[in-house]
Every structure is written in C-alpha cells, then in structure tokens.
CSV table of C-alpha atoms in Angstrom, one decimal:
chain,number,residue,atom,x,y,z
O,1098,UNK,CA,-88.2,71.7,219.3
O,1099,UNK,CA,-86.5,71.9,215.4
O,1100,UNK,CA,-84.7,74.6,214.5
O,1101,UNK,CA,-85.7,76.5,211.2
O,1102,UNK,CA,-82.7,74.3,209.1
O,1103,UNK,CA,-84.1,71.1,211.0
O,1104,UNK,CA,-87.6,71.0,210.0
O,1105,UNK,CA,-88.5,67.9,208.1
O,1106,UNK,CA,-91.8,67.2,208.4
O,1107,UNK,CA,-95.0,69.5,209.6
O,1108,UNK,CA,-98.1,68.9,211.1
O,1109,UNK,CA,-101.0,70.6,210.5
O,1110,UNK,CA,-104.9,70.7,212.1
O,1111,UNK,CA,-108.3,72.3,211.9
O,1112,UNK,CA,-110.0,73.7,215.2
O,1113,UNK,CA,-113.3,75.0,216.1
O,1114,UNK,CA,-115.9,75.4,213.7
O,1115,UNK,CA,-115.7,74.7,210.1
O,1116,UNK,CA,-115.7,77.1,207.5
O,1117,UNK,CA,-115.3,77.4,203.9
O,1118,UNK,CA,-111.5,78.0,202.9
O,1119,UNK,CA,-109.9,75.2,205.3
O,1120,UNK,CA,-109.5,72.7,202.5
O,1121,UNK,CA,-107.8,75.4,200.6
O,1122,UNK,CA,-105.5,75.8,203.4
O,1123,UNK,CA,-104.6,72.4,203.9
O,1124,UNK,CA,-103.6,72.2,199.8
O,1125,UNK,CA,-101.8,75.3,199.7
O,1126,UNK,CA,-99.7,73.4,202.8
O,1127,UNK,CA,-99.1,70.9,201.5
O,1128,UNK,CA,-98.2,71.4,198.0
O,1129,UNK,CA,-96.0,73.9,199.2
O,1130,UNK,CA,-94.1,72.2,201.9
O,1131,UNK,CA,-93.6,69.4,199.2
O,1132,UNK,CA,-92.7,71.2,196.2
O,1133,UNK,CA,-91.0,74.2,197.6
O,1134,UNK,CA,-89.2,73.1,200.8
O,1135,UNK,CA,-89.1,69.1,200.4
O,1136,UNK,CA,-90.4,68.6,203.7
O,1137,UNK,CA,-93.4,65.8,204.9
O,1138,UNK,CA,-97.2,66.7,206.1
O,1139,UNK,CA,-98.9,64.9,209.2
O,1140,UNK,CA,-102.4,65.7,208.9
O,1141,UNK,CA,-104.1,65.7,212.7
O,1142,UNK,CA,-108.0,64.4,212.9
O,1143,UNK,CA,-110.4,66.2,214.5
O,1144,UNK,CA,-108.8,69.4,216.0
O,1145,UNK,CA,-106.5,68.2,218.9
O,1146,UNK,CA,-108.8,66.1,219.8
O,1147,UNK,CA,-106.5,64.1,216.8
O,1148,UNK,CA,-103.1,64.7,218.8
O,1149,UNK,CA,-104.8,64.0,222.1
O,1150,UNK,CA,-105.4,60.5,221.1
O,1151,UNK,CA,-102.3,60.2,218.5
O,1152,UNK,CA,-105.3,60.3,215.3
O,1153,UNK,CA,-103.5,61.2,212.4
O,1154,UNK,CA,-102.8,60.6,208.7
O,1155,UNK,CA,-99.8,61.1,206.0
O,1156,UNK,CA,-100.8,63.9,203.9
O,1157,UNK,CA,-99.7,64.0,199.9
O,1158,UNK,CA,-100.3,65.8,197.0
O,1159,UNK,CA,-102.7,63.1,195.9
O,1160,UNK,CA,-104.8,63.5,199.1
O,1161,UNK,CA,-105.2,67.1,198.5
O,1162,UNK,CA,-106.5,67.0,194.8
O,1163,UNK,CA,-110.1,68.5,194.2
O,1164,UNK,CA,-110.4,70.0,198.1
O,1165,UNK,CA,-110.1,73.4,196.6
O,1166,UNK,CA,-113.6,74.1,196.1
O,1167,UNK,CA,-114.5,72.1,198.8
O,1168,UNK,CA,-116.5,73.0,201.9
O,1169,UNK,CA,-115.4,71.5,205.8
O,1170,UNK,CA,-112.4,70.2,206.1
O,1171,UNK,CA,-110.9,66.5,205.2
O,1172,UNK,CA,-109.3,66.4,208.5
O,1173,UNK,CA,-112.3,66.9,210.6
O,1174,UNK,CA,-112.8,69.3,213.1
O,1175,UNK,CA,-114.7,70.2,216.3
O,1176,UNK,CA,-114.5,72.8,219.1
O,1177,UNK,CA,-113.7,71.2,222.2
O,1178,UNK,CA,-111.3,68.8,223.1
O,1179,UNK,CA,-109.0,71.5,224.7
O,1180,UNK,CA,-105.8,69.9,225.9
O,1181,UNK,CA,-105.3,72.4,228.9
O,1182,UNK,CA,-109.5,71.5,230.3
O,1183,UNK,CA,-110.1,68.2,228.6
O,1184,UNK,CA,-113.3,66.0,230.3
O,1185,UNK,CA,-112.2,62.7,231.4
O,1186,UNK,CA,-114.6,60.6,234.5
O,1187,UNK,CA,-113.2,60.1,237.8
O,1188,UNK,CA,-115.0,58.4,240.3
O,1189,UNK,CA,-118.4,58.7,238.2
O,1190,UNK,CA,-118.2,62.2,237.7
O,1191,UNK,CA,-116.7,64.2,234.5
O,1192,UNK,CA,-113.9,66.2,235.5
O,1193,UNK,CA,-111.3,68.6,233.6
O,1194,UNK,CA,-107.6,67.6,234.0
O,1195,UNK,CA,-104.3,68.9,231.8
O,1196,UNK,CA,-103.2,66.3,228.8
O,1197,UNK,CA,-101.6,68.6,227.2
O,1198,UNK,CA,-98.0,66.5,227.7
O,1199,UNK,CA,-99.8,64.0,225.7
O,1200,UNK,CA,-99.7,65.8,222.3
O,1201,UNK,CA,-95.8,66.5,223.2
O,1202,UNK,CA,-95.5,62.4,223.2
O,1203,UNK,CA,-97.5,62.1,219.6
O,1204,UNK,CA,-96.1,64.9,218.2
O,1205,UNK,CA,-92.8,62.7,218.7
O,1206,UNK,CA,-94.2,59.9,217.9
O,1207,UNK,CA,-95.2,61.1,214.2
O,1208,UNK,CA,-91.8,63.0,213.9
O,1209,UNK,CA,-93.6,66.3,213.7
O,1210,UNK,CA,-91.0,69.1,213.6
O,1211,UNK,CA,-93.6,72.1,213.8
O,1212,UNK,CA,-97.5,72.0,214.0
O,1213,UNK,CA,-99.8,74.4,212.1
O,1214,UNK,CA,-102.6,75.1,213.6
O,1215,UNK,CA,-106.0,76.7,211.6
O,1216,UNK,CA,-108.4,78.3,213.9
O,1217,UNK,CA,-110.2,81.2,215.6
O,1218,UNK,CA,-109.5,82.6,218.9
O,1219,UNK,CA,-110.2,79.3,221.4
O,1220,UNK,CA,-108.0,77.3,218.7
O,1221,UNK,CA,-105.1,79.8,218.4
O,1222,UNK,CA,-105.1,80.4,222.3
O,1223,UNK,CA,-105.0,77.1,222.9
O,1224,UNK,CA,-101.6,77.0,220.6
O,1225,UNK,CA,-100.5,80.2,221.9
O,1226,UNK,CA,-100.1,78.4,225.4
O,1227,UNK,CA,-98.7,75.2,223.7
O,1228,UNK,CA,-96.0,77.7,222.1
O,1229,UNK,CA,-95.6,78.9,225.7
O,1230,UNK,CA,-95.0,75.0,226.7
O,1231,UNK,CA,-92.4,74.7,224.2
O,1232,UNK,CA,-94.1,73.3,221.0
O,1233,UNK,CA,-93.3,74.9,217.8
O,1234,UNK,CA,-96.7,76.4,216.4
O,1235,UNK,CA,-97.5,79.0,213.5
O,1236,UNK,CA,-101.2,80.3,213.5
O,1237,UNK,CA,-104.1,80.5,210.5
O,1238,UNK,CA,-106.5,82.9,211.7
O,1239,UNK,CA,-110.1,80.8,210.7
O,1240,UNK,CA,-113.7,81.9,211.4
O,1241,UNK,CA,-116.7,83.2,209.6
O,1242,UNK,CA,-117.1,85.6,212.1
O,1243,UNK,CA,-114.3,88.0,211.1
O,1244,UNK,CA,-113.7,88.6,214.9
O,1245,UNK,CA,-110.1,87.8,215.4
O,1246,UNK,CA,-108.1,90.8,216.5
O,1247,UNK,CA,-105.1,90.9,214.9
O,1248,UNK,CA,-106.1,90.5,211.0
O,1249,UNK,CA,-108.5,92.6,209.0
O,1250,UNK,CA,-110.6,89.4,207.3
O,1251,UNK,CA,-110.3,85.8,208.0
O,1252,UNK,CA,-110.8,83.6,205.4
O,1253,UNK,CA,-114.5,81.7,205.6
O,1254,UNK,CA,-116.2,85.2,206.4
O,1255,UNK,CA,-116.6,86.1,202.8
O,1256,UNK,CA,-119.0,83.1,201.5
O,1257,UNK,CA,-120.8,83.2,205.1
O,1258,UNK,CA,-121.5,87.0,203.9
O,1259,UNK,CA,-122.3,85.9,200.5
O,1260,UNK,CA,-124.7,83.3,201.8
O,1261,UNK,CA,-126.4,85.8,204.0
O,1262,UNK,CA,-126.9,88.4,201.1
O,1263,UNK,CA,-128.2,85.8,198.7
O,1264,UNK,CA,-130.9,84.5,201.8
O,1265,UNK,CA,-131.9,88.8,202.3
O,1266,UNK,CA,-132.3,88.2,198.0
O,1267,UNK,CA,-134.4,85.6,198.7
O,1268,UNK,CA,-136.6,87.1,201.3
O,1269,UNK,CA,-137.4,90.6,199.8
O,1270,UNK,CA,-139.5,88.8,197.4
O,1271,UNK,CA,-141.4,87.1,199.4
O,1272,UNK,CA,-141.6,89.8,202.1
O,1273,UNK,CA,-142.8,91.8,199.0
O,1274,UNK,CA,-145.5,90.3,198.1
O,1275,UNK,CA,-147.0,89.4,201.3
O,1276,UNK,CA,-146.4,92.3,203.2
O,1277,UNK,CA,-144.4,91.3,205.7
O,1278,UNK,CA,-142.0,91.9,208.0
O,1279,UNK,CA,-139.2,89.4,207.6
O,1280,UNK,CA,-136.5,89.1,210.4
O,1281,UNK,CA,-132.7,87.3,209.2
O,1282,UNK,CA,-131.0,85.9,212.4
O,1283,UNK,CA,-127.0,85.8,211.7
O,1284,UNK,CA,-124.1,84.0,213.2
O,1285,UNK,CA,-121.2,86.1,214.4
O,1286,UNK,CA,-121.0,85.5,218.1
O,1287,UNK,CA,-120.6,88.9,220.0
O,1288,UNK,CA,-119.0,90.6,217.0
O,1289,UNK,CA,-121.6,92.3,214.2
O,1290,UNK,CA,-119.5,92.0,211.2
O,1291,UNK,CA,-121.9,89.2,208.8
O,1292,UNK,CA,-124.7,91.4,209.9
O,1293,UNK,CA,-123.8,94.4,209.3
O,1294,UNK,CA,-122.3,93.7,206.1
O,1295,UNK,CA,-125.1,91.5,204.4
O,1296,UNK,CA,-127.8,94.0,205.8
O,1297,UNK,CA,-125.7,96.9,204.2
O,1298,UNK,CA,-125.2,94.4,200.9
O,1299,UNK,CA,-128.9,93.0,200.9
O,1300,UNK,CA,-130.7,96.0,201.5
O,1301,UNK,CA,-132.0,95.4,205.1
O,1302,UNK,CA,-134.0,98.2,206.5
O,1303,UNK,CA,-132.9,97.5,210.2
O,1304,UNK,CA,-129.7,96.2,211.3
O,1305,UNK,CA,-129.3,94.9,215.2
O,1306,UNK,CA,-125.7,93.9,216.5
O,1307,UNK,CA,-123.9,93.6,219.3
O,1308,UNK,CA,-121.9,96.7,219.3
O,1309,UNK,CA,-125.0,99.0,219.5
O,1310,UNK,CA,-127.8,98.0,222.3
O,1311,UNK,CA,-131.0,98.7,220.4
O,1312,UNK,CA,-134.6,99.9,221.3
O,1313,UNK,CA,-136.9,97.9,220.0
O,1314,UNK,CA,-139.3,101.1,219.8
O,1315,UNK,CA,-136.6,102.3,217.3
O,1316,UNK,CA,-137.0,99.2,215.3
O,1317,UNK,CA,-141.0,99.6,215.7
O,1318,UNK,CA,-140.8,103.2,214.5
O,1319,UNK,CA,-138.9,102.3,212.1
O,1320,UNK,CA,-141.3,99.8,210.3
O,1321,UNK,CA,-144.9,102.0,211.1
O,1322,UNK,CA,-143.0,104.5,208.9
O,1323,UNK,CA,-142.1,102.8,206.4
O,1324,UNK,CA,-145.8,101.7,206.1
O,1325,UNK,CA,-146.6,105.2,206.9
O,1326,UNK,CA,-144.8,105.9,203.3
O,1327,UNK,CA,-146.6,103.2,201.3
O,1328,UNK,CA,-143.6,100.7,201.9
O,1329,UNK,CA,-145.6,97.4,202.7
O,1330,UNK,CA,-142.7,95.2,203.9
O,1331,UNK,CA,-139.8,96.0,206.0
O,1332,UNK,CA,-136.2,93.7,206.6
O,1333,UNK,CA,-134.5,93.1,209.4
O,1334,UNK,CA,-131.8,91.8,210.4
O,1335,UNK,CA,-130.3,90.5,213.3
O,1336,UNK,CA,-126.6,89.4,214.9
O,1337,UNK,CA,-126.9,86.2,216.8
O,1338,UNK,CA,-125.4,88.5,219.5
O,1339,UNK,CA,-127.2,91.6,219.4
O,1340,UNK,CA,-129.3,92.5,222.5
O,1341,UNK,CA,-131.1,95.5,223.8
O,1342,UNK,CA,-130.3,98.7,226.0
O,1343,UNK,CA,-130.4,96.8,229.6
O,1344,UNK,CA,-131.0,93.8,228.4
O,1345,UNK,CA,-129.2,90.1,228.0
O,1346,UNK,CA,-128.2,88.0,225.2
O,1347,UNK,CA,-130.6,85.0,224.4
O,1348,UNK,CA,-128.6,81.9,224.9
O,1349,UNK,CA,-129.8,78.8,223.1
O,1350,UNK,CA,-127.6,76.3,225.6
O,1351,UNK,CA,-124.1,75.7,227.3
O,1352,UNK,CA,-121.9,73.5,226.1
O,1353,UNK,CA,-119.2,73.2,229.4
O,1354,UNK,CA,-116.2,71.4,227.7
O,1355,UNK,CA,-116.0,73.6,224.8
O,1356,UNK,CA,-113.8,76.3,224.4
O,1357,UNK,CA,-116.7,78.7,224.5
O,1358,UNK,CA,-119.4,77.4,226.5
O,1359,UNK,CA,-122.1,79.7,225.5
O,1360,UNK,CA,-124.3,78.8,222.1
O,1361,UNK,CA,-126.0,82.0,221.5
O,1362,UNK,CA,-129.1,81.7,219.2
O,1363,UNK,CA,-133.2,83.1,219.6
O,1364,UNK,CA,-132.9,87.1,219.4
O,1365,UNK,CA,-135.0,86.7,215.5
O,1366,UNK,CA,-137.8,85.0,217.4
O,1367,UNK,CA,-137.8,87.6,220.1
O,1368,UNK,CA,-137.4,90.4,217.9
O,1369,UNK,CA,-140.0,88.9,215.7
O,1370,UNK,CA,-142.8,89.1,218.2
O,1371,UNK,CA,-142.1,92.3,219.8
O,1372,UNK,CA,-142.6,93.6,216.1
O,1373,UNK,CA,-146.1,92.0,215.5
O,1374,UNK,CA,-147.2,92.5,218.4
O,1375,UNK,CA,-146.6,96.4,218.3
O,1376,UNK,CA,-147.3,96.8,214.3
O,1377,UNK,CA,-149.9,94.3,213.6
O,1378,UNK,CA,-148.0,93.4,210.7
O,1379,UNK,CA,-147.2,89.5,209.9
O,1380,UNK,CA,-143.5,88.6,210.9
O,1381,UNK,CA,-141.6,86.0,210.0
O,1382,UNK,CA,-138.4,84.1,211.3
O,1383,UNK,CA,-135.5,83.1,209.4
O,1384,UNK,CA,-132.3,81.9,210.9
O,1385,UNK,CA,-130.0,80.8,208.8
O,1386,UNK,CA,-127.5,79.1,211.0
O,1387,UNK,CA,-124.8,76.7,210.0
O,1388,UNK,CA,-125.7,77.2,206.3
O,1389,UNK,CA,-123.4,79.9,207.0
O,1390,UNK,CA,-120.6,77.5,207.6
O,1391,UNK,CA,-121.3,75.1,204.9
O,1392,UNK,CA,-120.7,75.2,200.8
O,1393,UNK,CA,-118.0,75.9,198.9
O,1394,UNK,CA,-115.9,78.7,199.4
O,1395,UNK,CA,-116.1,82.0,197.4
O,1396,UNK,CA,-113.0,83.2,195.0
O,1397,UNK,CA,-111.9,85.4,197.7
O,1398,UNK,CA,-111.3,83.1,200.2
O,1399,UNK,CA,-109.7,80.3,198.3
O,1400,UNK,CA,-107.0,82.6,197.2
O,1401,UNK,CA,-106.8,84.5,201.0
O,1402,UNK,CA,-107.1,81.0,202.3
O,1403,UNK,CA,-104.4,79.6,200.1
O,1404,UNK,CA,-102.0,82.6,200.5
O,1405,UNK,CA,-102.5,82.1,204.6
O,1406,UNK,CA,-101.2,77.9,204.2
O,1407,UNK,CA,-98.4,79.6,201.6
O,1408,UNK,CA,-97.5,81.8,203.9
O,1409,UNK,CA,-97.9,79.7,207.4
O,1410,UNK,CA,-95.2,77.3,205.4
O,1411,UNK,CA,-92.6,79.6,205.3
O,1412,UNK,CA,-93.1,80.7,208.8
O,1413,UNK,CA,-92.3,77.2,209.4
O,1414,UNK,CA,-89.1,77.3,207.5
O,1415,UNK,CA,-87.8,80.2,208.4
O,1416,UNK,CA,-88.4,79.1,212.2
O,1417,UNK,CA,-91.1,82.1,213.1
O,1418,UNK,CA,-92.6,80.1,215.8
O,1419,UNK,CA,-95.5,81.6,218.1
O,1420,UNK,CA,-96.7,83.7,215.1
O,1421,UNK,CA,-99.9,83.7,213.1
O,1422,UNK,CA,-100.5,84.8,209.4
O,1423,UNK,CA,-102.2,88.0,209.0
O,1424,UNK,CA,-103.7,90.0,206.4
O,1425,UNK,CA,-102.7,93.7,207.2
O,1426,UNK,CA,-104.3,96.0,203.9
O,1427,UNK,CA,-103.9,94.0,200.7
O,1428,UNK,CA,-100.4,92.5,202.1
O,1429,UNK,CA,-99.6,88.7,204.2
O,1430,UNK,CA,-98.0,89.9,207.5
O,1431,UNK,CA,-97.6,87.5,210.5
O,1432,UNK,CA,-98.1,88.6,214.1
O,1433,UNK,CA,-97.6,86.8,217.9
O,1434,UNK,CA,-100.4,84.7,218.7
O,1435,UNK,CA,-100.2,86.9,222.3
O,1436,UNK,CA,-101.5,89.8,220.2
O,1437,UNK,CA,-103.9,87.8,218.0
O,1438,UNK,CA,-105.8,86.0,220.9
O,1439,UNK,CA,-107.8,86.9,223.8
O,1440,UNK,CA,-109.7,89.8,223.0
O,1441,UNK,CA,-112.5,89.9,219.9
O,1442,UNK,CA,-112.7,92.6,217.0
O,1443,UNK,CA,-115.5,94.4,217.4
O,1444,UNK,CA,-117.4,96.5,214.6
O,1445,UNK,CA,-115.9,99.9,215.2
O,1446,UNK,CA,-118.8,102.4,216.1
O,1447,UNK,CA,-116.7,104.8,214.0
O,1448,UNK,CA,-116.6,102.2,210.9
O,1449,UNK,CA,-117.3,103.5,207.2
O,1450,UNK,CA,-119.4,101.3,206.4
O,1451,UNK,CA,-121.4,101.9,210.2
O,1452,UNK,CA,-121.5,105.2,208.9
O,1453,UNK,CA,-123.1,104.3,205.4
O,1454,UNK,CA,-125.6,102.3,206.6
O,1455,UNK,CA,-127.1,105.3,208.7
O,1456,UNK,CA,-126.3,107.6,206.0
O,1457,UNK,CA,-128.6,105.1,203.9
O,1458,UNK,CA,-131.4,105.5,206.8
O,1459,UNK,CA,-131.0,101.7,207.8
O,1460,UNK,CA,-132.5,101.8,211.5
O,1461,UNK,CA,-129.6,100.5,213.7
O,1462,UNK,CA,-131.6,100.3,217.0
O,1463,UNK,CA,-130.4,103.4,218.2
C-alpha cells in the first residue's frame, strides 16, 4: 500500500451501529484532508458492505455542509457484512466464505491510498485483520456503549447518556405521582457504563449491570424500604446486559451473520415482575432502545468526534497505519488496533463513580 508521501486520496466508512458523532467525523475528514493535506475523500456505503460490492461516492466539502449536528451517518451503515464470514448461497443453503480480496480490488479501483474506518470493536477487528492482510487502515473508536478498550470515552456515548438521564427526568414524575415502581432498560451490551452513569445522573434508586450479578431480593429490599420510609415510588434501572447471581442474560434473538450474533434485550420486563409480584406495588416497563442511537449529537461529542476525524487524517499522512485514535485523559493519542480490539471495557468494580453511587445508598444488586 502508499507510503505516507504517496497518499492521494482516502477512503473512509461507518460500521456497526449508528451513533450520534459519525457525521461530525466524516466533516472533520474531509475538510481536513482537503484543506490541510490536498488529498481526495472516497466515501464507502453501508459499512463494508460498500467496498464489498465497490458502493461508493466522491466526498467534498459541499457534501459535508450542515451534517454536524446531524444524527446517523450520510454514508449508511449496518453491522454485518463482515468480509472475513460474509453469507453468500451455495447449493440452496447460506454459507460463510472469505471476500475479503474483493475490497483489495475496489479499493484499487477507486484509487484509495488508505481507508479509515469508524467503528466499535467488530468494525475495528474486522480492520485490524485487513491491516494484517496488507491494507492500510487507521481506526475511530465509535459506539454508545463506551466499551472499547483502549480509549477512555467514545464519541456517541455522551448523547446516549444524555438521552437516558432526560427519559429517568421524565419518569420520576410520573413514578411520583402514581406511586410506582418504574424500571429504565438501557443499551450497553455486556458493559454497564449508560447505566450506571444515567442512574447515578438521574437519580435512580437501583442500578443493575453487568459487572455486578444482582439479587433480586436486594432490589426488593430495597424498594419495601423505601416505602417503609414514606418514599412512595422507587427507580430502577437496568443494563440491557445485567443478569443475576447464577443466572443468564435474556437474549431477545440471534442474528448469525453479524458481527455479534447475540441481540440482548428483556431483563426490564423480568425485573419488572419479580418486583410486583414481591412488593405489590404497580411496575412499569420502559425500554428505551435505539432512541439511544438516534438525534443529534451533544457538544461534547461533536467536538471529541471531530478531533478523532482530525486526528485519524494525520495518522493517514504521516503513514501510522494499523492504529486507532484515542482519547487518553484530556489528550488525542493513537494506539494499535491489536490493543484496542478483542476484549470489552468493563465498569471497574473499583470505579469512583461505582463507589458514589453506593456511597449515595443506590441499591446495586448486591
């Protein structure tokens, strides 16, 4: 592949699931790599789906005016389409074969020098092992999860917190005045960080997630005494992931040619009716879902968002290949995609803000 003097024209994608931020990306590369360096933008559709089946489109300043405060991404995205285990029918059955020579050939055939990819851990492994084939690849840690290992925040995980605190706003009230027990049910895979933080920011009463099994006769004791002390409502809420002490995740459905086959979803409504059933008090479900993932993006992450496509640009130029941008403190670092991928970042059971939340006497299941 191009050499760091060589580089003429980048490509660039969006992989997995959307979040807020990814437009900002996408402007900060390519105003950047147009104004600062000179160089062209390809713009890949729909994740590598795009360079699987040579989808692409030129990229300009014009194209990128307004996407700032823009939710999604104009490039599309989804989360499968892995090159490396892509479905294709033989003989009447689906089967999973290797295409990833294919993105070499389209790469060529749009003159791509050097591909950024945006994504979380399924999209950056999946260009860590490109990188390993030979493809020239800088990393932009994405997901609203905040569970990628080798940054402390990725961008998209502020608004999904801020959309979580505004939904607990939301459901005091109405927990309030009917005296009810309302459950939250938040994404974040098998990492607690959206529901930890908006239960610790919205004033939850009990926070569940997946780095501490809970006892639902905690969560129960918990609520009788609150009512115990004239408190007529309680909160709760509750990582997608969380599950109890010898106990299994609840698992919505599989989806086998994704990256991450496993759709997690359900634990409110369980938790929900091991509640009422034990208190007597109404309980309520909400799970917010992909609202999480929509709407524009807060301050924070269009400016961490557009300081990651700043920063993934001159990775480019300087020929940093095999790297991915990182926020280490309050400063842009970049790291090897072979220690940003493959394992998750947990919430640390010795965390400050784990700590603060007991210290406030939120029940965390345990």
């Amino acid at each position: 592949m191009a050499g760091p003097s060589k580089i003429k024209r980048i490509g660039i994608l969006t992989g997995g699931g959307d979040a807020p931020g990814l437009n900002a990306v996408i402007r900060a590369v390519v105003k950047v790599a147009i104004r600062e360096y000179g160089l062209s933008v390809t713009g890949f559709l729909n994740g590598f789906g795009g360079l699987i089946k040579n989808q692409a489109r030129e990229l300009t300043e014009k194209d990128v005016i307004g996407i700032l405060p823009r939710g999604g991404t104009i490039l599309g995205t989804t989360n499968r389409d892995n090159p490396f285990h892509y479905p294709v029918v033989k003989g009447g059955e689906k089967v999973f074969v290797d295409v990833s020579d294919r993105i070499f050939e389209n790469i060529s055939i749009h003159g791509v020098d050097a591909l950024i990819v945006i994504g979380g851990d399924g999209s950056l492994s999946i260009a860590k092992e490109l990188h390993a084939k030979g493809l020239a690849v800088v990393g932009v840690p994405k997901t609203i999860d905040n569970d990628l290992l080798a940054t402390d925040q990725t961008f998209g995980f502020d608004t999904a917190l801020t959309t979580a605190t505004e939904a607990l706003d939301k459901l005091h009230t109405t927990a309030e005045s009917h005296h009810r027990v309302m459950v939250l049910e938040v994404m974040g895979r098998y990492a607690g960080w959206i529901a930890l933080a908006a239960g610790v920011a919205g004033g939850a009463d009990v926070i569940l997630i997946p780095e501490i099994p809970y006892r639902i006769d905690k969560v129960i004791d918990t609520i009788n005494q609150r009512e115990v002390q004239g408190k007529k409502f309680s909160i709760i809420v509750v990582a997608e992931g969380a599950k109890p002490v010898d106990g299994e995740l609840v698992v919505q459905k599989r989806v086998e040619d994704s990256f991450d086959p496993i759709r997690l979803g359900g634990i409110g409504h369980v938790v929900a009716q091991q509640v009422e059933e034990a208190t007597g008090k109404e309980t309520r479900v909400t799970i917010l879902g992909h609202l999480q993932r929509g709407g524009s993006p807060t301050a924070y992450d269009r400016i961490l968002a557009t300081r990651y496509g700043t920063e993934a640009v001159r990775l480019v130029v300087e020929g940093r290949f095999g790297y991915m941008v990182s926020l280490r403190g309050t400063r842009i670092d970049a790291v090897p995609l072979t220690e940003a991928t493959g394992q998750i970042r947990s919430v640390p059971l010795d965390s400050d803000l784990l700590l603060s939340a007991r210290q406030l006497g939120i029940c965390l299941g345990d």
